CSV table of C-alpha atoms in Angstrom, one decimal:
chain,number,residue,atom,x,y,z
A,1,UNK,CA,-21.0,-51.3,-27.1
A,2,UNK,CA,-23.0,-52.4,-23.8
A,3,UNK,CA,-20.5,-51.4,-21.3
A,4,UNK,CA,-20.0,-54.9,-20.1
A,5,UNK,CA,-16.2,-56.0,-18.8
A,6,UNK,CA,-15.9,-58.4,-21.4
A,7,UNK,CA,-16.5,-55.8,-24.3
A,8,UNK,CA,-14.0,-53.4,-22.6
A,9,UNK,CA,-11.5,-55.9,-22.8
A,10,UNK,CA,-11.8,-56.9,-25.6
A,11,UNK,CA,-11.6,-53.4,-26.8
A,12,UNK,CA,-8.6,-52.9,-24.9
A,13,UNK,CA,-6.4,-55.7,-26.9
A,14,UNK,CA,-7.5,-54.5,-30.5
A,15,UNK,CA,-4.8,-54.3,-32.5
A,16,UNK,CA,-5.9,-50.4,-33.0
A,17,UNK,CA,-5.4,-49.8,-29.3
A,18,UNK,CA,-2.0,-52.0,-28.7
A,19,UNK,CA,-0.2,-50.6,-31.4
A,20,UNK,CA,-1.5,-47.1,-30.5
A,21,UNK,CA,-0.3,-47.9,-26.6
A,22,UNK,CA,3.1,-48.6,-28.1
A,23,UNK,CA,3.8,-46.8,-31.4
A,24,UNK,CA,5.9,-43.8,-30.7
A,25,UNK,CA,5.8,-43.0,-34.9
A,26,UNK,CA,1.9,-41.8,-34.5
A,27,UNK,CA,2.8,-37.9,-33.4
A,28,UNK,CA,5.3,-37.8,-36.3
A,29,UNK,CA,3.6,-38.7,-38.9
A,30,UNK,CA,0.5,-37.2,-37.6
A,31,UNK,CA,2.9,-33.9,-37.9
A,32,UNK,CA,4.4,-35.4,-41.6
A,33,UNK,CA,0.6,-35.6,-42.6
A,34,UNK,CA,-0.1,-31.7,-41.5
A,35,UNK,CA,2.5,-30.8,-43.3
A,36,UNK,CA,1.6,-32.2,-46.2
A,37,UNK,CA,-2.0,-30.7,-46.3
A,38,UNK,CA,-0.8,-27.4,-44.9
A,39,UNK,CA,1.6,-27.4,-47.6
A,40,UNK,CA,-1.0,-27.3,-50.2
A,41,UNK,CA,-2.4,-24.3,-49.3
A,42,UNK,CA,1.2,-22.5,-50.3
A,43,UNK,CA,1.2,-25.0,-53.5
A,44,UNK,CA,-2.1,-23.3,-54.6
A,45,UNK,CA,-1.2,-19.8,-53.1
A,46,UNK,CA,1.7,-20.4,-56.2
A,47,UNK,CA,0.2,-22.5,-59.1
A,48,UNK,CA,-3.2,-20.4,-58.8
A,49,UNK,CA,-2.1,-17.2,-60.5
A,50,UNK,CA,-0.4,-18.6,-63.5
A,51,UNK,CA,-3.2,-21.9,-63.9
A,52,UNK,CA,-6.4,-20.6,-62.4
A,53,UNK,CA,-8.7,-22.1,-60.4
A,54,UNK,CA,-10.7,-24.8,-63.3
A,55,UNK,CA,-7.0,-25.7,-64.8
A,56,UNK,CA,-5.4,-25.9,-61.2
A,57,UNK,CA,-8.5,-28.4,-59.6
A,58,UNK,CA,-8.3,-30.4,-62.8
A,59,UNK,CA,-4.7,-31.0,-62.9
A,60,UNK,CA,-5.2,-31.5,-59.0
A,61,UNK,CA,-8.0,-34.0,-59.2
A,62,UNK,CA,-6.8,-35.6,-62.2
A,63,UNK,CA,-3.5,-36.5,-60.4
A,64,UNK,CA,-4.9,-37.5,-57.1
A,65,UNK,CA,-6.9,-40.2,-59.0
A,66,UNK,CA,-4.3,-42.2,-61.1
A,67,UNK,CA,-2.5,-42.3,-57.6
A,68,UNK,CA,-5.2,-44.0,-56.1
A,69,UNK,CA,-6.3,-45.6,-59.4
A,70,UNK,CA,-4.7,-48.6,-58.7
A,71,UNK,CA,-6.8,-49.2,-55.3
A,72,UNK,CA,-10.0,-48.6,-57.3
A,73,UNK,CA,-8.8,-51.4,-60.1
A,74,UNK,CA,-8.4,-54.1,-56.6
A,75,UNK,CA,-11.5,-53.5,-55.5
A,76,UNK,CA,-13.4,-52.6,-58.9
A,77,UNK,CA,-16.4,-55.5,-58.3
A,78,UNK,CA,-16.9,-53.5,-55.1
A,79,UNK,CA,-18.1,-50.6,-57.4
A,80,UNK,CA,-20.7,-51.7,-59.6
A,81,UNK,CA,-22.2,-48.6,-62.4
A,82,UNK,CA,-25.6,-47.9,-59.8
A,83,UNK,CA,-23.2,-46.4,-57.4
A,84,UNK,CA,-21.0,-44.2,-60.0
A,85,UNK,CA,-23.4,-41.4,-59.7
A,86,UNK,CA,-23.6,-41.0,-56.4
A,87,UNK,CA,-20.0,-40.9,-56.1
A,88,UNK,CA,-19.6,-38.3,-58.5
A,89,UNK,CA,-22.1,-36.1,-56.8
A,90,UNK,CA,-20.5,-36.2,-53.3
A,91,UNK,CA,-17.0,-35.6,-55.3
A,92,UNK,CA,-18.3,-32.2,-56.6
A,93,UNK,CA,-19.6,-31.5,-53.2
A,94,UNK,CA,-16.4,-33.2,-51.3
A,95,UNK,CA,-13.2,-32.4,-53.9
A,96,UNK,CA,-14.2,-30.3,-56.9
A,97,UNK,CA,-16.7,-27.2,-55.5
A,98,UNK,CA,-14.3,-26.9,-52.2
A,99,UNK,CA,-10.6,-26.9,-54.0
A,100,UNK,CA,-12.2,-24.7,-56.7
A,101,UNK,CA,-12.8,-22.0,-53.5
A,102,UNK,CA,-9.6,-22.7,-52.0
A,103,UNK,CA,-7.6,-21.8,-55.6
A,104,UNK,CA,-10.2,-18.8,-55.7
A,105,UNK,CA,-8.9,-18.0,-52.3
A,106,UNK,CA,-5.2,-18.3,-52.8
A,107,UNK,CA,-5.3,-16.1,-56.3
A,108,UNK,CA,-6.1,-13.0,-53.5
A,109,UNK,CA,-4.8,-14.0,-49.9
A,110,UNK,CA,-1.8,-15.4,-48.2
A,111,UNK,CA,-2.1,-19.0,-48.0
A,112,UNK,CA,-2.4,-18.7,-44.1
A,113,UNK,CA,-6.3,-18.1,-44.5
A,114,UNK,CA,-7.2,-20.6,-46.6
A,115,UNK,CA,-5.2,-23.0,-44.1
A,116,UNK,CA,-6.9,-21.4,-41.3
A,117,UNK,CA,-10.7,-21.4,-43.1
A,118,UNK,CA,-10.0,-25.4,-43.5
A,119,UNK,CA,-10.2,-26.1,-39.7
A,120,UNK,CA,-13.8,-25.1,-40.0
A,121,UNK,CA,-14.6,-28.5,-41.2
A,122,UNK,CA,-14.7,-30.0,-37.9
A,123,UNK,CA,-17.5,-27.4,-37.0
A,124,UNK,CA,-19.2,-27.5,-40.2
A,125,UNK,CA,-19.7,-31.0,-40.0
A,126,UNK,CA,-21.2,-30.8,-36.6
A,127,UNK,CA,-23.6,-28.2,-37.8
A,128,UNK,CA,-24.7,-30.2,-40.6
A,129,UNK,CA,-25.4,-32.9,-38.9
A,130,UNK,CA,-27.5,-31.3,-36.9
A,131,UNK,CA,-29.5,-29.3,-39.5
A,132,UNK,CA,-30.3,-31.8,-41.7
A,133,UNK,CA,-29.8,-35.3,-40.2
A,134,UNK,CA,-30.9,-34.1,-36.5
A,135,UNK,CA,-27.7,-35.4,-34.9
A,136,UNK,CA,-27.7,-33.8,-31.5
A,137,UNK,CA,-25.6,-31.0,-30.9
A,138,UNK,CA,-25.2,-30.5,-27.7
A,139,UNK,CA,-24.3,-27.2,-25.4
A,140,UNK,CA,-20.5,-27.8,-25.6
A,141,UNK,CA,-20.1,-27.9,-29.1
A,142,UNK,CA,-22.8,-25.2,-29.5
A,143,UNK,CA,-20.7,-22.8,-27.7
A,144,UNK,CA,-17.4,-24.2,-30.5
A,145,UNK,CA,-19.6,-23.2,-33.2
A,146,UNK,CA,-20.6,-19.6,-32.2
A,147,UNK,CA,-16.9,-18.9,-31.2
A,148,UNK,CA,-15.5,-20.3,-34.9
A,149,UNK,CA,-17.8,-18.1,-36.0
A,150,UNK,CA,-16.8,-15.3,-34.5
A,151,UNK,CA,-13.4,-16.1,-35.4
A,152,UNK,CA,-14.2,-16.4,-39.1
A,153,UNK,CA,-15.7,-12.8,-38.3
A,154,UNK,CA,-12.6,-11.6,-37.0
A,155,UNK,CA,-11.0,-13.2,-39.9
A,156,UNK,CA,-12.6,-12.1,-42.4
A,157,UNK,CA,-12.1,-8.0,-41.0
A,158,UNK,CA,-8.6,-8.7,-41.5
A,159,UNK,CA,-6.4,-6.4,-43.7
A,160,UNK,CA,-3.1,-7.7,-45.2
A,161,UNK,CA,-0.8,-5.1,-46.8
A,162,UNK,CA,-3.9,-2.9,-46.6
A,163,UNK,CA,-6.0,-4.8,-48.9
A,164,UNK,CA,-9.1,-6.7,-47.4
A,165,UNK,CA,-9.3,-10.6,-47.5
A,166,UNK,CA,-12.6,-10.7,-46.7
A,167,UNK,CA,-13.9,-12.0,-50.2
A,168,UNK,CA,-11.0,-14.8,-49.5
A,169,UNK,CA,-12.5,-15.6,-46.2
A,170,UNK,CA,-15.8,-16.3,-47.3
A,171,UNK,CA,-14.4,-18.5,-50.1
A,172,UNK,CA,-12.6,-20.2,-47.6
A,173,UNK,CA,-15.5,-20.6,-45.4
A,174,UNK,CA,-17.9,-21.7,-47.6
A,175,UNK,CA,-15.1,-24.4,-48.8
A,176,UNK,CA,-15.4,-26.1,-45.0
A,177,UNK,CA,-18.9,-26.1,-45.1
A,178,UNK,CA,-19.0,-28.6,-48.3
A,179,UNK,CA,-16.1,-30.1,-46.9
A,180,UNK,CA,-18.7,-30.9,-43.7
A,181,UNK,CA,-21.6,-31.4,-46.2
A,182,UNK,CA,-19.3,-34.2,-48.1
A,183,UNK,CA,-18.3,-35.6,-44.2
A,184,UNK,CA,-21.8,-36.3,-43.5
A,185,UNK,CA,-22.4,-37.6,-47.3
A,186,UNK,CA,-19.4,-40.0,-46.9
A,187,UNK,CA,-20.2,-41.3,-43.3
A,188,UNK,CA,-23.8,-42.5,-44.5
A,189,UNK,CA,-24.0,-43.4,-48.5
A,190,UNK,CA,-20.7,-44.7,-48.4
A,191,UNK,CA,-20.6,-47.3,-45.6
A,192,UNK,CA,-18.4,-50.7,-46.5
A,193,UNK,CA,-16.9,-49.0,-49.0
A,194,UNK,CA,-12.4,-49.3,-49.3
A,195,UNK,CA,-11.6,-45.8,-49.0
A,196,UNK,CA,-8.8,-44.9,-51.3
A,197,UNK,CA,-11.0,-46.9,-54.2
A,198,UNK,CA,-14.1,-44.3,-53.2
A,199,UNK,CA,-11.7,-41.6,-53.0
A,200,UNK,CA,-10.7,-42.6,-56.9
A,201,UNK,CA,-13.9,-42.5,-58.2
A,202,UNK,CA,-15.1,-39.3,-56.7
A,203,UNK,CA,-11.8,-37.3,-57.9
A,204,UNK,CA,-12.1,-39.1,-61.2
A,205,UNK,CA,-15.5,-38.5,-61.6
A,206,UNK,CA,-15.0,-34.7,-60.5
A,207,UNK,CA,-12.0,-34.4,-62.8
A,208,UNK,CA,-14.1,-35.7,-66.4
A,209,UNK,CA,-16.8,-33.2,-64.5
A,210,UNK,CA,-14.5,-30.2,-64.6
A,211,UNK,CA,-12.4,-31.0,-67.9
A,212,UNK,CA,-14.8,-28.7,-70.2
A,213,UNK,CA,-14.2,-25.9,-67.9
A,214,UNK,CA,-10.3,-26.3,-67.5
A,215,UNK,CA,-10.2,-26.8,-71.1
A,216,UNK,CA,-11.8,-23.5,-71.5
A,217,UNK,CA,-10.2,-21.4,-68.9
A,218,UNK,CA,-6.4,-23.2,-69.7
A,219,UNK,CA,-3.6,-20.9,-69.2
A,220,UNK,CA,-3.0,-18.8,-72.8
A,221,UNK,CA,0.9,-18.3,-72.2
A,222,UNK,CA,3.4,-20.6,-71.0
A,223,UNK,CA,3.2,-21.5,-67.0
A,224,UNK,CA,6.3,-21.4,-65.2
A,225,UNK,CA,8.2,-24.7,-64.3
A,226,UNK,CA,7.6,-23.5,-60.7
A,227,UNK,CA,4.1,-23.3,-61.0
A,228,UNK,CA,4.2,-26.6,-62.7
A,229,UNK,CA,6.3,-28.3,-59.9
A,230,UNK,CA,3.3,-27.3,-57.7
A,231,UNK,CA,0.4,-28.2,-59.1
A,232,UNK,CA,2.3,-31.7,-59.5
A,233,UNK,CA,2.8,-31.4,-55.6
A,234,UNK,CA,-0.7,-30.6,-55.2
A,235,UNK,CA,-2.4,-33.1,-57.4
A,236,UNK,CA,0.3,-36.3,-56.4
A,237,UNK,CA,1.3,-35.7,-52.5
A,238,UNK,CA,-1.1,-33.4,-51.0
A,239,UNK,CA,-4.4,-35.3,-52.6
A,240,UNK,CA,-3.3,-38.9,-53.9
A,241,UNK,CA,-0.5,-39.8,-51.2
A,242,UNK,CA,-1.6,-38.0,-48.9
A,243,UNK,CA,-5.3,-39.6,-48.6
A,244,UNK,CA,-3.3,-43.0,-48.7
A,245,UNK,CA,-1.6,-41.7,-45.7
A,246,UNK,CA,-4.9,-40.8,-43.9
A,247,UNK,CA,-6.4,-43.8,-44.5
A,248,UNK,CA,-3.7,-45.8,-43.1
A,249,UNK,CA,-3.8,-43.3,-40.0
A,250,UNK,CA,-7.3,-44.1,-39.8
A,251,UNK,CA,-7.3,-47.9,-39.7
A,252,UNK,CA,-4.1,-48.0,-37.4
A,253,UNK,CA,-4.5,-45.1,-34.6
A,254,UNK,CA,-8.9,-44.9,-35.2
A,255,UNK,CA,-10.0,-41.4,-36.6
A,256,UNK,CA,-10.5,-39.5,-33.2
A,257,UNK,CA,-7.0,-39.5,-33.0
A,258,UNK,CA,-6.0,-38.8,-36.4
A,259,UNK,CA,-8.6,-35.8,-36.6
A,260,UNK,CA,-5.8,-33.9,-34.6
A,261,UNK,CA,-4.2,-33.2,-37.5
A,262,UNK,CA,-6.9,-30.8,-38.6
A,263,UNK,CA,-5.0,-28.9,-35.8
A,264,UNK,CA,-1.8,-28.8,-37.7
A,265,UNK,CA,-2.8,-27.5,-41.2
A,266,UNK,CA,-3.3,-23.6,-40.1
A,267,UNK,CA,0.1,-24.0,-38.0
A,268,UNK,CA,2.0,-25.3,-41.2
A,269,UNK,CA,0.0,-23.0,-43.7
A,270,UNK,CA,1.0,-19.9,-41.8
A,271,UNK,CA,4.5,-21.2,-41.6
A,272,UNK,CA,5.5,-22.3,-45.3
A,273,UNK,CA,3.9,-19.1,-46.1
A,274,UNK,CA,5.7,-17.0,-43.9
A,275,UNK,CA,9.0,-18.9,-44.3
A,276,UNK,CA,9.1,-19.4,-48.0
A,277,UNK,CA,6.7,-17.1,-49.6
A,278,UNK,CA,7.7,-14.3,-47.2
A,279,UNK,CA,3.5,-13.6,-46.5
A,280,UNK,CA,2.8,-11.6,-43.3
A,281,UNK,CA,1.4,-13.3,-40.0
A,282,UNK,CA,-0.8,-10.5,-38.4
A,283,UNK,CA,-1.9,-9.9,-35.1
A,284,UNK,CA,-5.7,-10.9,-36.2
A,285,UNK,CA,-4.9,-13.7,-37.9
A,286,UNK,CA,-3.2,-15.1,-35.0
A,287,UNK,CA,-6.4,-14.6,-33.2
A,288,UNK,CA,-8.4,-15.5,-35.7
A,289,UNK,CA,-6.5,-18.6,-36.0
A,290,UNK,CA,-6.7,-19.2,-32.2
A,291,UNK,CA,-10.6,-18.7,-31.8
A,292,UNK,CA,-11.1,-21.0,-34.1
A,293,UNK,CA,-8.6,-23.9,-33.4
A,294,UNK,CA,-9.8,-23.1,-29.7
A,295,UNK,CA,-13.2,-23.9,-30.9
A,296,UNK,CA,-12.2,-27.1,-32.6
A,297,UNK,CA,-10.8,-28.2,-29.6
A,298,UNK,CA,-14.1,-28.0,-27.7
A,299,UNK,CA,-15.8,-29.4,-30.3
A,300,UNK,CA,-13.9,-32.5,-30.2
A,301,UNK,CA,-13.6,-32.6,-26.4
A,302,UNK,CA,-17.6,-32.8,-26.5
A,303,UNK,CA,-17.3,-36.2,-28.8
């Protein structure tokens, strides 16, 4: 943009920006999404122990791609064989390596600090781009990155039921990171592609990636129908849906906007858990939680 009057205006009248100057609907289903994807932190915190982490992400991936599969078949010619394989490399680092760590995670803490390791994405992706494509950084969101820091720290000293969920906590944390690795790898190799078709072809090309090792590491006895019901939840609302959701977000309300959810997903993570799963909400997880929402919060006031 060059700043002119004209540009403004037309900027002004996008549809984008009417619709968002009108549309009541956005804060509820911006609160419907982070329900959705803090929901799947207490799906895996109860399909984890009986599946595993390999047979839980396959089922997971596997799912989310015949929900989008019909997208990719639409826009197929846009997706010629040179581009397959560097889709299924930014799926392992963007779907497959991160929900592996998650499941890891939820086999040995509540599901509140997985939720609450995801909203280091925002910061991790800043960080990366920084490191390695020498984005500028700035002293505002410098300052959100040491204090997410220190609240994964504070985190990760935590002690629920008097066992330590440190090991959880770095799973978790390491999970954002490729999260903001796969952010930056999305933003510049896959420019002009139709989202929910790329999103397809990553979690299908994760899911063939990964079938040796569930096939290995499948569950031995029978899995409970619960555990069932939430893998399917997992794999078809919280990942297929669910990105279809996003997407729409995106193109209607613009993606500053709909990154607020990231926002939500601790809050609704701590409270399934709590409500359903009876898990305890302690005192350092709540600050925790706040230093590093709080640090979020800089980092996108400094965009």
């Amino acid at each position: 943009m060059d700043g002119s009057k004209r540009n403004s205006q037309e900027a002004d009248h996008t549809p984008a920006a009417a619709t968002t100057a009108r549309d009541w609907r956005t804060p509820f289903e911006l609160l419907a999404l982070g329900a959705v994807w803090g929901g799947s932190f207490l799906f895996m915190r109860v399909a984890a122990p009986a599946f595993g982490p390999y047979a839980l992400v396959e089922l997971r991936l596997a799912l989310g791609a015949l929900v989008l599969l019909p997208f990719l078949w639409l826009a197929r010619a846009q997706f010629p064989l040179r581009l397959w394989p560097r889709l299924a490399a930014i799926g392992i680092i963007n779907s497959a390596l991160p929900f592996l760590l998650f499941a890891w995670a939820a086999q040995r803490a509540p599901a509140a600090i997985g939720a609450i390791c995801n909203a280091m994405t925002v910061l991790f992706a800043a960080l990366v781009a920084f490191v390695v494509f020498g984005e500028k950084i700035g002293m505002r969101r410098a300052i959100a990155l040491v204090t997410g820091f220190v609240g994964v720290v504070v985190l990760a000293t935590a002690k629920v039921s008097g066992l330590s969920v440190g090991p959880a906590v770095l799973a978790g944390a390491t999970a954002a990171l490729l999260y903001g690795v796969g952010l930056n790898l999305v933003k510049r190799y896959m420019v002009g592609l139709p989202p929910a078709a790329s999103a397809a072809v990553t979690l299908g090309c994760s899911a063939v990636l990964l079938l040796p090792l569930a096939l290995t590491h499948w569950p031995a006895g029978p899995v409970p129908a619960l555990a069932w019901a939430a893998a399917v939840g997992l794999g078809v609302l919280c990942t297929g849906l669910a990105f279809i959701y996003f997407y729409r977000l995106i193109h209607r309300i613009g993606a500053a906007r709909t990154s607020t959810v990231t926002y939500l997903i601790p809050l609704f993570g701590a409270l399934f858990a709590w409500w359903l799963l009876d898990e305890p909400v302690t005192g350092t997880m709540l600050l925790a939680g706040g230093l590093i929402l709080g640090s979020v919060a800089i980092s996108q006031r400094a965009n």
